[in-house]
Amino acid sequence: MADEYAPAGIRFVFVYTREAHPGEKLPHHETFQQKLDHARAMVTRWKIRRTMLVDNLDGPVHRAYGTLPNMSYVLAAGGRILYRADWTDPENIRIVLDQIVRERKQRRSGTRLTPFYAEWLPQRPNDPIAFMEGLVEAGPRSVEEFIAATASWGGEASARPLRDWWEKRQSTGEVTPPRLKGLE
């Protein structure tokens, strides 16, 4: 998407703030060097090609823009927030960017535009098992904390399938993904 919108002068920046789901393999950051190492590993693992900025160890950027782990913002050149979401969803970001590109064309053609406020509550797919597959990379504690949090807000009925999956995964010895073996 970054390549697609680059001709329109839109830049994408990833801000690495903190380890969203720390565990034994990817713990809370204790040093800035550790945070840089985690950010570099993320760039490599996910093949991130856009610019990545790393927030300070104490997280001033994260606190300034909201402390959720997967927020997305679209900012105007002067820093004004044009879009904010508490979850990164590429389809929604595309809708926003297409609107911004349309508005730029309208302004260039002399159309007078007036901003307005809108609220929207889109929904996203939610696959907790797939999510937990990713958490395994941080370490077992990360998975167990997610299951406990699910039980806390959704009740034991919501947590039971996750517990069953995790117990099966542990019984087969598949606790460390192959790509992280050797980092332990």
XYZ file of C-alpha atoms in Angstrom:
184
model
C 0.000 0.000 0.000
C 2.893 2.356 0.759
C 4.217 1.935 -2.791
C 0.741 2.469 -4.236
C 0.204 5.815 -2.489
C 3.788 7.124 -2.783
C 3.073 8.922 -6.107
C 0.348 10.878 -4.277
C 2.950 12.088 -1.773
C 1.680 9.884 1.048
C 4.389 8.406 3.283
C 3.933 5.455 5.603
C 5.854 5.287 8.864
C 5.730 2.452 11.369
C 6.328 3.511 14.975
C 7.533 0.645 17.143
C 6.373 1.516 20.635
C 6.520 -1.558 22.846
C 6.178 -5.315 22.833
C 2.382 -5.656 22.735
C 2.300 -9.184 24.147
C 5.583 -9.804 25.954
C 6.662 -13.285 26.866
C 9.799 -15.251 27.634
C 11.254 -14.986 24.115
C 10.225 -11.363 23.465
C 10.035 -9.773 26.930
C 9.234 -6.222 28.011
C 12.084 -3.995 26.882
C 14.621 -3.326 29.601
C 17.128 -1.428 27.442
C 16.847 0.685 24.329
C 19.250 -1.679 22.562
C 16.903 -4.595 23.307
C 14.021 -2.538 21.893
C 16.032 -1.815 18.731
C 16.859 -5.505 18.394
C 13.169 -6.434 18.688
C 12.230 -3.787 16.110
C 14.897 -5.046 13.691
C 13.704 -8.619 14.154
C 10.157 -7.491 13.394
C 11.286 -5.736 10.213
C 13.057 -8.903 9.112
C 10.307 -11.341 10.089
C 7.451 -9.393 8.509
C 9.561 -7.985 5.636
C 8.553 -4.426 6.548
C 9.781 -2.049 3.851
C 8.471 1.253 5.139
C 10.379 3.495 7.515
C 10.304 2.256 11.098
C 10.846 4.669 13.959
C 11.511 3.314 17.433
C 9.944 5.160 20.364
C 12.124 5.875 23.389
C 12.267 3.229 26.074
C 9.808 5.156 28.281
C 7.357 5.541 25.354
C 6.551 9.260 24.965
C 5.167 8.809 21.433
C 3.073 5.848 22.520
C 1.584 7.828 25.409
C 1.001 10.912 23.256
C -1.019 9.039 20.638
C -2.778 6.455 22.803
C -1.403 3.363 24.423
C -3.153 0.617 22.497
C -0.770 -1.798 20.748
C -2.048 -1.642 17.163
C -3.333 1.879 16.555
C -3.219 3.590 13.173
C -3.097 7.264 12.386
C -3.165 9.309 9.230
C -1.636 12.725 9.846
C -1.627 15.831 7.695
C 1.749 17.351 6.849
C 1.428 19.737 9.813
C 0.673 16.910 12.241
C -3.113 17.270 12.409
C -4.835 13.922 12.932
C -7.022 13.108 9.916
C -7.788 9.515 10.902
C -7.343 7.502 14.063
C -8.266 3.884 14.678
C -7.645 1.642 17.649
C -6.901 -1.244 15.291
C -4.913 -1.345 12.069
C -7.169 -2.391 9.216
C -5.726 -1.984 5.703
C -9.159 -1.776 4.047
C -10.225 1.152 6.226
C -6.905 2.910 5.749
C -7.312 2.540 1.987
C -10.768 4.166 2.174
C -9.297 7.099 4.105
C -6.328 7.525 1.783
C -8.540 7.402 -1.317
C -10.679 10.144 0.259
C -7.594 12.251 0.950
C -6.381 11.840 -2.646
C -9.866 12.824 -3.956
C -9.929 15.889 -1.701
C -6.496 16.990 -2.909
C -7.678 16.787 -6.524
C -10.804 18.759 -5.674
C -8.776 21.483 -3.946
C -6.414 21.723 -6.928
C -9.423 22.186 -9.200
C -10.638 25.079 -7.034
C -13.395 23.304 -5.106
C -13.888 24.720 -1.634
C -14.005 21.941 0.969
C -15.191 22.047 4.559
C -14.186 19.409 7.110
C -16.831 17.505 9.011
C -16.711 15.028 11.864
C -17.813 11.430 11.332
C -17.930 8.335 13.489
C -17.814 4.851 12.118
C -17.693 1.497 13.853
C -16.464 -1.050 11.304
C -15.856 -4.653 12.264
C -12.891 -6.886 11.594
C -12.374 -10.630 11.495
C -11.371 -12.062 14.845
C -9.524 -15.388 14.859
C -8.098 -15.856 18.369
C -6.359 -19.133 17.482
C -4.470 -17.477 14.618
C -3.675 -14.599 16.968
C -2.318 -17.018 19.573
C -0.120 -18.654 16.923
C 1.618 -15.300 16.725
C 1.774 -14.949 20.501
C 3.666 -18.237 20.764
C 6.617 -16.380 19.282
C 6.813 -14.119 22.327
C 6.702 -17.096 24.693
C 4.240 -19.245 26.635
C 3.533 -16.541 29.229
C 2.190 -14.299 26.475
C -0.279 -16.994 25.376
C -1.353 -17.736 28.936
C -1.946 -14.039 29.692
C -4.092 -13.723 26.559
C -6.175 -16.749 27.575
C -6.602 -15.312 31.084
C -7.652 -11.946 29.652
C -10.147 -13.667 27.349
C -11.637 -15.511 30.342
C -11.799 -12.259 32.287
C -13.822 -10.314 29.720
C -15.550 -13.120 27.815
C -16.034 -15.780 30.461
C -14.802 -19.337 30.615
C -16.915 -20.338 27.591
C -14.860 -17.943 25.443
C -11.563 -19.080 26.936
C -12.196 -22.859 26.800
C -11.397 -23.338 23.064
C -8.200 -21.318 23.563
C -7.201 -23.378 26.593
C -7.886 -26.601 24.650
C -5.755 -25.405 21.737
C -2.923 -24.375 24.059
C -2.991 -27.657 26.001
C -2.847 -29.618 22.731
C -0.034 -27.420 21.450
C 1.964 -27.922 24.652
C 1.374 -31.693 24.680
C 2.963 -31.977 21.239
C 5.958 -29.918 22.362
C 5.269 -27.205 19.774
C 5.781 -24.274 22.116
C 8.646 -22.577 20.262
C 8.100 -21.816 16.568
C 10.920 -23.130 14.350
C 12.002 -19.642 13.262
C 12.724 -18.674 16.902
C 14.636 -21.812 17.901
C 18.157 -20.841 18.817
C 17.126 -17.427 20.171
C 16.181 -18.954 23.524
